[in-house]
Amino acid sequence: MDKSVRTFPWPTYDKGNVFVDDEDLGAPRQALANRLYFRYDYRAYNDTETGRFEAALRRYLGVPHALAVSSGTAAIALGLMSLELEPGALVACPGFTFAATPSAILLAGGRPLLIECDHNLHFDVADLERKMSPAVRAIVVVHMRGFASDMPAILAVANKWKIPVVEDAVPSLGLVVGGKHTGTFGDAGAFSTQSDKSLNTGEGGFLVCRDATQFAKAVVLSGAYEGRFKRHFAGPPPEICDLDYPLFSFRMDEIRAALAHAEMARLPRRLEILRSNYDYVVDQIADLERISVRQPVIPGSYLGDSLIFRLPHDSNDHVVQVAAALCSEGVDARALASANDPNVRCFWNWRFLFRGKSPAEIRALLPATTQHLSQAVDIPMSPTLTRADCDDLIRAIRKVMQRRASSHADLAPRSADVVETAEVK
């Protein structure tokens, strides 16, 4: 029997392959020892772990306001809630994103308006323009799988219609485009510190805002009651009454904030590793004609934590077989649109939005996105990957594609050596 490229697991966060150093663990251990886990205790804002983390975020991202919260989903929802949109307002978002994006829109009281993605799986600005109307009250743009969306074009549409933009930068912390971080182009930006993100606290996230009043509302909504929102302002706070807003208890705790703050020291190194490994792999498979590697909207505008390529000349069944064959070679690979995989990054699996509709009826709502996702294979690239791991990935892709080109043989897994695919965003 043909020997697999590798027989040991592909490194992913859910197997413990995370970019967390022993030195990073000192801060949360100290926070535990302090026995002060609530961010709004007797201490001054600048003496809390969350306060120090938020200050570091402001410096790193170059923003005036940052709020540590319980998740990226909470951050998106707070970004929208703080805009005080009317109940049921339409909020545009892409059809290729994690299910948390439309879920956050629902949580904020809006209704998702799904927008097509282009062949590189980017937010399709032309489709956004076609679907715009006075009923659309906001846009949530997603920098999905670490690739920046076309912010100048999206902001031009938003400015034309005079509506706000919230960036779901959950999968793109650290990505800089034109000297500016993703998440800082729009009116608000939402980030995650979940386990496979640039900062890893297990669960968590944060929101950044430009406008002080919007930020103050978000702070109150996150759970800063009885005037505690004022602690977030060095000078006079905006004139809002916190009793006018509900409290959703989306606060980050001190332990997670301590860990996230400690990890920021090594964030540049993590980003450097991701980009170096990604560029190396892409360069080594560039000659494979049947593969179309996802291209950024501007050169270099990607993190490199996920390799996505399309097989534009293949049926979805063949794409599924290619992904399965890569798994049998010891590389976690996922056909994004496999019928046997309830991948919540594919809009037709968001059944909570489409009560009573079949998957086929839902797919027909965004035909271009359906087609592009049906051709796509997604491979996670952890920052713990070594150059040897990258070489294994290159060999596996070349081997599978060469076998397909030479014989069109069945590419289904050959034995029980198939490595379980990791859930990644």
Coordinates of C-alpha atoms in Angstrom, one line a residue:
M1 CA 0.0 0.0 0.0
D2 CA 1.2 3.5 -0.8
K3 CA 2.6 5.1 2.3
S4 CA 1.0 8.3 3.7
V5 CA 3.1 11.5 3.7
R6 CA 2.7 11.7 7.5
T7 CA 1.2 9.4 10.1
F8 CA 1.0 11.8 13.0
P9 CA -1.7 14.4 13.6
W10 CA -1.7 17.7 11.8
P11 CA -1.1 20.5 14.3
T12 CA -4.3 22.4 15.3
Y13 CA -5.5 24.3 18.3
D14 CA -8.0 21.7 19.4
K15 CA -5.2 19.1 19.7
G16 CA -3.2 21.5 22.0
N17 CA -1.0 23.0 19.3
V18 CA -1.3 26.6 20.4
F19 CA 1.1 29.5 20.5
V20 CA 1.1 30.0 24.2
D21 CA 4.5 30.2 26.0
D22 CA 5.1 29.1 29.6
E23 CA 6.1 32.7 30.3
D24 CA 2.5 33.8 29.2
L25 CA 1.0 31.7 32.0
G26 CA 2.6 33.7 34.8
A27 CA 0.1 36.6 34.5
P28 CA -3.1 34.6 34.8
R29 CA -1.6 32.6 37.6
Q30 CA -0.9 35.8 39.5
A31 CA -4.5 37.0 38.7
L32 CA -5.8 33.8 40.2
A33 CA -3.6 34.3 43.3
N34 CA -4.9 37.9 43.7
R35 CA -8.5 36.5 44.0
L36 CA -9.8 39.6 42.2
Y37 CA -11.6 38.3 39.2
F38 CA -14.2 41.0 38.6
R39 CA -13.1 43.9 36.4
Y40 CA -15.1 46.5 38.3
D41 CA -13.9 46.0 41.9
Y42 CA -12.4 48.6 44.2
R43 CA -9.3 49.2 42.1
A44 CA -8.7 52.0 39.7
Y45 CA -9.3 51.2 36.0
N46 CA -5.5 51.3 35.2
D47 CA -4.8 48.8 38.1
T48 CA -7.0 46.1 36.7
E49 CA -5.9 43.4 34.3
T50 CA -8.8 44.3 31.9
G51 CA -7.8 48.0 32.1
R52 CA -4.2 47.2 31.2
F53 CA -5.2 44.9 28.4
E54 CA -7.5 47.5 26.9
A55 CA -4.7 50.1 27.1
A56 CA -2.4 47.8 25.3
L57 CA -5.0 47.2 22.6
R58 CA -5.5 50.9 22.1
R59 CA -1.7 51.4 21.6
Y60 CA -1.3 48.4 19.3
L61 CA -4.3 49.2 17.1
G62 CA -4.1 52.9 17.2
V63 CA -7.7 53.4 18.4
P64 CA -9.2 55.7 21.1
H65 CA -11.4 53.1 22.7
A66 CA -11.2 49.4 23.4
L67 CA -13.5 47.1 25.5
A68 CA -12.6 43.6 26.5
V69 CA -15.7 41.3 26.4
S70 CA -16.7 37.6 26.7
S71 CA -16.5 36.6 23.0
G72 CA -16.1 37.9 19.4
T73 CA -19.8 37.3 19.0
A74 CA -20.6 39.6 21.9
A75 CA -18.2 42.2 20.4
I76 CA -20.1 42.2 17.0
A77 CA -23.5 42.4 18.8
L78 CA -22.3 45.3 21.0
G79 CA -20.9 47.1 18.0
L80 CA -24.4 46.9 16.4
M81 CA -26.4 47.5 19.7
S82 CA -24.5 50.6 20.4
L83 CA -25.7 52.1 17.1
E84 CA -29.3 51.9 18.4
L85 CA -30.7 50.6 15.1
E86 CA -34.4 50.2 14.9
P87 CA -35.7 46.6 15.7
G88 CA -35.8 44.4 12.7
A89 CA -33.4 46.6 10.7
L90 CA -31.7 44.9 7.8
V91 CA -27.9 44.4 8.3
A92 CA -25.9 43.3 5.3
C93 CA -23.3 40.6 5.9
P94 CA -21.5 38.0 3.6
G95 CA -22.7 34.5 2.9
F96 CA -19.2 33.1 3.7
T97 CA -18.6 33.7 7.4
F98 CA -18.8 31.9 10.7
A99 CA -22.4 31.5 11.9
A100 CA -21.6 33.8 14.8
T101 CA -21.9 36.8 12.4
P102 CA -25.6 36.4 11.5
S103 CA -26.2 35.2 15.0
A104 CA -24.8 38.5 16.4
I105 CA -27.0 40.5 14.1
L106 CA -30.0 38.6 15.4
L107 CA -28.8 39.1 19.0
A108 CA -28.6 42.9 18.3
G109 CA -32.2 42.8 17.0
G110 CA -31.4 43.1 13.3
R111 CA -32.2 40.9 10.3
P112 CA -29.2 39.6 8.2
L113 CA -29.2 40.5 4.5
L114 CA -26.9 38.0 2.9
I115 CA -24.4 39.2 0.3
E116 CA -22.6 37.1 -2.3
C117 CA -18.9 36.3 -2.2
D118 CA -16.7 36.5 -5.3
H119 CA -14.4 33.7 -6.6
N120 CA -11.8 34.5 -4.0
L121 CA -14.5 34.3 -1.3
H122 CA -14.3 38.0 -0.5
F123 CA -17.4 40.2 0.2
D124 CA -18.8 41.0 -3.2
V125 CA -19.2 44.8 -3.3
A126 CA -21.1 44.7 -6.6
D127 CA -23.8 42.5 -5.0
L128 CA -23.8 44.7 -2.0
E129 CA -24.5 47.7 -4.2
R130 CA -27.3 45.8 -6.0
K131 CA -29.0 44.9 -2.7
M132 CA -28.7 48.3 -1.0
S133 CA -32.0 50.1 -0.1
P134 CA -33.2 52.5 2.6
A135 CA -34.2 49.4 4.6
V136 CA -30.5 48.4 5.0
R137 CA -29.3 50.2 8.2
A138 CA -25.8 48.8 8.6
I139 CA -23.1 46.6 7.1
V140 CA -21.1 44.0 8.9
V141 CA -18.0 43.2 6.8
V142 CA -16.0 40.1 7.6
H143 CA -12.2 39.6 7.1
M144 CA -12.9 35.9 6.7
R145 CA -10.2 33.3 7.4
G146 CA -7.6 36.1 7.8
F147 CA -8.1 37.7 4.4
A148 CA -9.0 41.4 4.4
S149 CA -12.1 42.6 2.6
D150 CA -12.1 45.5 0.2
M151 CA -12.7 48.2 2.9
P152 CA -12.3 51.3 0.6
A153 CA -15.0 50.0 -1.7
I154 CA -17.3 48.9 1.1
L155 CA -16.9 52.2 3.0
A156 CA -17.7 54.0 -0.3
V157 CA -21.1 52.2 -0.5
A158 CA -21.7 52.8 3.2
N159 CA -20.9 56.6 2.9
K160 CA -23.2 56.8 -0.1
W161 CA -26.1 55.4 1.9
K162 CA -25.0 57.1 5.1
I163 CA -25.0 54.0 7.2
P164 CA -22.4 52.6 9.7
V165 CA -20.0 49.7 9.2
V166 CA -19.1 47.2 11.8
E167 CA -16.0 45.1 11.0
D168 CA -16.1 41.4 12.1
A169 CA -12.3 41.3 12.4
V170 CA -12.7 38.2 14.6
P171 CA -10.4 36.1 12.3
S172 CA -7.9 38.8 11.5
L173 CA -6.3 40.4 14.5
G174 CA -2.8 41.6 13.5
L175 CA -3.6 42.1 9.8
V176 CA -2.5 45.5 8.6
V177 CA -3.6 46.9 5.3
G178 CA -2.2 50.2 4.0
G179 CA -0.7 50.9 7.4
K180 CA -4.0 50.4 9.2
H181 CA -5.3 47.4 11.2
T182 CA -8.4 45.5 10.1
G183 CA -11.1 46.3 12.5
T184 CA -10.2 50.0 12.6
F185 CA -11.6 51.1 9.3
G186 CA -15.3 51.2 10.2
D187 CA -17.4 52.7 13.0
A188 CA -16.6 49.7 15.2
G189 CA -14.4 46.6 15.0
A190 CA -15.0 43.2 16.7
F191 CA -12.2 40.8 17.6
S192 CA -12.0 37.4 19.3
T193 CA -9.5 35.8 21.7
Q194 CA -10.9 32.3 21.2
S195 CA -8.5 29.4 21.0
D196 CA -7.5 29.5 17.3
K197 CA -7.2 33.3 17.1
S198 CA -4.1 35.6 17.3
L199 CA -4.6 35.9 21.0
N200 CA -5.7 32.7 22.8
T201 CA -7.7 32.9 26.1
G202 CA -10.0 30.0 25.3
E203 CA -13.0 32.2 25.0
G204 CA -13.1 36.0 24.8
G205 CA -13.0 39.0 22.6
F206 CA -12.9 42.8 22.4
L207 CA -14.6 45.7 20.7
V208 CA -12.9 48.9 19.4
C209 CA -14.8 52.1 18.5
R210 CA -14.0 55.6 17.2
D211 CA -16.9 57.5 18.7
A212 CA -16.9 58.1 22.4
T213 CA -20.6 58.0 22.8
Q214 CA -21.0 54.8 20.9
F215 CA -18.3 53.3 23.0
A216 CA -19.9 54.4 26.3
K217 CA -23.2 52.8 25.2
A218 CA -21.3 49.6 24.4
V219 CA -19.6 49.6 27.8
V220 CA -22.9 49.9 29.6
L221 CA -24.5 47.2 27.4
S222 CA -21.6 44.9 28.2
G223 CA -22.5 45.1 31.9
A224 CA -21.0 48.2 33.4
Y225 CA -23.8 49.2 35.7
E226 CA -24.3 52.0 38.3
G227 CA -22.0 54.5 36.6
R228 CA -19.1 52.1 36.1
F229 CA -18.8 53.0 32.4
K230 CA -17.2 56.3 33.5
R231 CA -14.1 54.5 34.6
H232 CA -13.3 53.9 30.9
F233 CA -12.7 57.7 30.3
A234 CA -9.7 59.6 31.6
G235 CA -11.6 62.9 31.1
P236 CA -15.3 63.7 31.3
P237 CA -17.4 60.8 30.0
P238 CA -20.1 61.2 27.3
E239 CA -23.5 62.4 28.7
I240 CA -25.5 59.2 28.6
C241 CA -27.7 57.7 31.3
D242 CA -26.7 54.1 31.9
L243 CA -30.2 53.3 33.2
D244 CA -31.5 53.7 29.6
Y245 CA -29.8 50.6 28.5
P246 CA -30.1 46.9 29.3
L247 CA -27.2 44.9 30.7
F248 CA -26.0 41.8 28.9
S249 CA -23.1 40.7 31.1
F250 CA -20.6 40.4 28.2
R251 CA -17.7 41.4 30.4
M252 CA -14.2 39.8 30.2
D253 CA -12.9 38.5 33.5
E254 CA -9.5 39.4 35.0
I255 CA -7.9 36.0 34.4
R256 CA -8.5 36.0 30.6
A257 CA -7.4 39.6 30.4
A258 CA -4.2 38.9 32.2
L259 CA -3.4 36.0 29.7
A260 CA -4.3 38.0 26.6
H261 CA -2.2 41.0 27.7
A262 CA 0.8 38.7 28.4
E263 CA 0.4 37.1 24.9
M264 CA 0.6 40.4 23.2
A265 CA 4.3 40.5 23.7
R266 CA 4.7 37.6 21.3
L267 CA 2.0 38.5 18.9
P268 CA 4.4 40.0 16.3
R269 CA 6.4 36.7 16.3
R270 CA 3.2 34.7 15.8
L271 CA 2.2 36.8 12.9
E272 CA 5.6 36.5 11.3
I273 CA 5.6 32.7 11.5
L274 CA 2.1 32.5 10.0
R275 CA 3.0 34.7 7.0
S276 CA 6.4 33.0 6.5
N277 CA 4.9 29.5 6.5
Y278 CA 2.0 30.5 4.3
D279 CA 4.1 32.2 1.7
Y280 CA 6.5 29.3 1.6
V281 CA 3.7 26.8 1.0
V282 CA 1.9 28.9 -1.6
D283 CA 5.2 29.4 -3.5
Q284 CA 5.9 25.7 -3.7
I285 CA 2.4 24.8 -5.1
A286 CA 2.2 27.8 -7.5
D287 CA 2.9 25.6 -10.6
L288 CA -0.1 23.3 -9.9
E289 CA -2.5 24.4 -12.7
R290 CA -5.7 22.8 -11.4
I291 CA -5.4 24.6 -8.1
S292 CA -6.6 28.2 -7.7
V293 CA -5.2 29.5 -4.4
R294 CA -7.3 32.2 -2.8
Q295 CA -6.0 35.7 -3.7
P296 CA -6.0 38.7 -1.4
V297 CA -7.9 42.0 -2.4
I298 CA -4.5 43.8 -2.2
P299 CA -1.1 42.0 -2.2
G300 CA -0.1 40.9 1.2
S301 CA -3.5 41.6 2.9
Y302 CA -3.8 38.2 4.7
L303 CA -2.7 36.6 7.9
G304 CA -1.7 33.2 6.6
D305 CA -3.5 31.0 9.2
S306 CA -5.5 29.2 6.6
L307 CA -4.8 27.9 3.1
I308 CA -7.8 27.9 0.9
F309 CA -7.7 26.8 -2.7
R310 CA -10.4 26.1 -5.2
L311 CA -10.6 23.4 -7.9
P312 CA -12.6 25.4 -10.4
H313 CA -12.7 22.6 -13.0
D314 CA -13.9 19.9 -10.6
S315 CA -17.3 18.8 -9.3
N316 CA -18.1 19.1 -5.6
D317 CA -17.8 15.3 -5.3
H318 CA -14.3 15.5 -6.7
V319 CA -13.4 18.4 -4.3
V320 CA -14.7 16.3 -1.4
Q321 CA -12.5 13.4 -2.6
V322 CA -9.4 15.6 -2.8
A323 CA -10.0 16.9 0.8
A324 CA -10.4 13.3 2.0
A325 CA -7.3 12.2 0.2
L326 CA -5.3 15.0 1.9
C327 CA -6.6 13.8 5.2
S328 CA -5.5 10.3 4.4
E329 CA -2.0 11.8 3.8
G330 CA -2.0 13.2 7.3
V331 CA -3.1 16.8 6.6
D332 CA -6.3 18.2 8.0
A333 CA -8.3 19.3 5.0
R334 CA -11.9 20.2 4.6
A335 CA -14.1 20.5 1.6
L336 CA -16.1 23.6 2.7
A337 CA -19.3 22.5 0.9
S338 CA -19.3 18.8 1.6
A339 CA -22.8 17.4 1.9
N340 CA -21.7 15.3 4.8
D341 CA -20.2 18.1 6.8
P342 CA -22.5 20.6 8.6
N343 CA -19.9 23.4 8.2
V344 CA -21.4 26.5 9.8
R345 CA -19.3 28.8 7.6
C346 CA -21.6 27.9 4.7
F347 CA -24.8 30.0 4.7
W348 CA -27.1 27.1 3.8
N349 CA -26.3 25.6 7.2
W350 CA -27.7 28.6 9.0
R351 CA -31.1 27.0 9.2
F352 CA -32.1 29.3 12.0
L353 CA -32.4 32.1 9.3
F354 CA -34.5 30.0 6.9
R355 CA -37.2 28.2 8.7
G356 CA -39.1 25.9 6.4
K357 CA -36.7 26.1 3.5
S358 CA -34.7 23.1 2.2
P359 CA -30.9 23.3 1.8
A360 CA -31.3 23.4 -2.0
E361 CA -33.7 26.4 -1.7
I362 CA -31.3 28.2 0.6
R363 CA -28.3 27.6 -1.7
A364 CA -30.3 29.1 -4.6
L365 CA -30.4 32.4 -2.7
L366 CA -26.7 33.0 -3.2
P367 CA -25.8 31.0 -6.3
A368 CA -22.3 32.4 -6.8
T369 CA -21.3 31.9 -3.2
T370 CA -22.7 28.3 -3.4
Q371 CA -20.6 27.6 -6.5
H372 CA -17.4 29.1 -5.1
L373 CA -17.7 27.3 -1.8
S374 CA -18.4 24.0 -3.6
Q375 CA -15.0 24.2 -5.2
A376 CA -13.0 25.1 -2.1
V377 CA -10.7 23.2 0.2
D378 CA -9.6 24.7 3.5
I379 CA -6.5 23.7 5.4
P380 CA -5.6 25.2 8.8
M381 CA -2.1 26.5 9.3
S382 CA -1.3 26.8 13.0
P383 CA 1.5 29.1 14.1
T384 CA 3.1 26.0 15.6
L385 CA 3.8 24.5 12.2
T386 CA 7.5 23.8 11.6
R387 CA 9.1 24.0 8.2
A388 CA 9.0 20.1 8.2
D389 CA 5.2 20.3 8.6
C390 CA 5.0 22.8 5.7
D391 CA 7.1 20.4 3.6
D392 CA 4.7 17.6 4.4
L393 CA 1.8 19.8 3.4
I394 CA 3.4 20.6 0.1
R395 CA 4.2 16.9 -0.6
A396 CA 0.7 15.9 0.3
I397 CA -0.9 18.5 -2.0
R398 CA 1.4 17.6 -4.9
K399 CA 1.0 13.9 -4.4
V400 CA -2.8 14.1 -4.4
M401 CA -3.0 16.4 -7.4
Q402 CA -0.5 14.4 -9.4
R403 CA -2.4 11.2 -8.7
R404 CA -5.6 12.9 -9.8
A405 CA -4.0 14.3 -13.0
S406 CA -2.3 11.1 -14.0
S407 CA -5.0 8.6 -13.4
H408 CA -8.2 10.3 -12.1
A409 CA -8.2 7.5 -9.5
D410 CA -10.6 7.5 -6.7
L411 CA -9.3 9.9 -4.1
A412 CA -11.3 8.7 -1.2
P413 CA -9.4 7.8 2.0
R414 CA -7.6 4.5 1.7
S415 CA -7.8 3.2 5.3
A416 CA -8.5 4.1 8.9
D417 CA -5.4 6.4 8.8
V418 CA -7.7 9.4 8.0
V419 CA -6.8 12.2 10.4
E420 CA -9.9 13.8 12.0
T421 CA -10.5 17.3 10.7
A422 CA -10.3 20.2 13.1
E423 CA -13.1 22.7 13.6
V424 CA -11.5 26.0 12.6
K425 CA -12.7 29.5 11.8

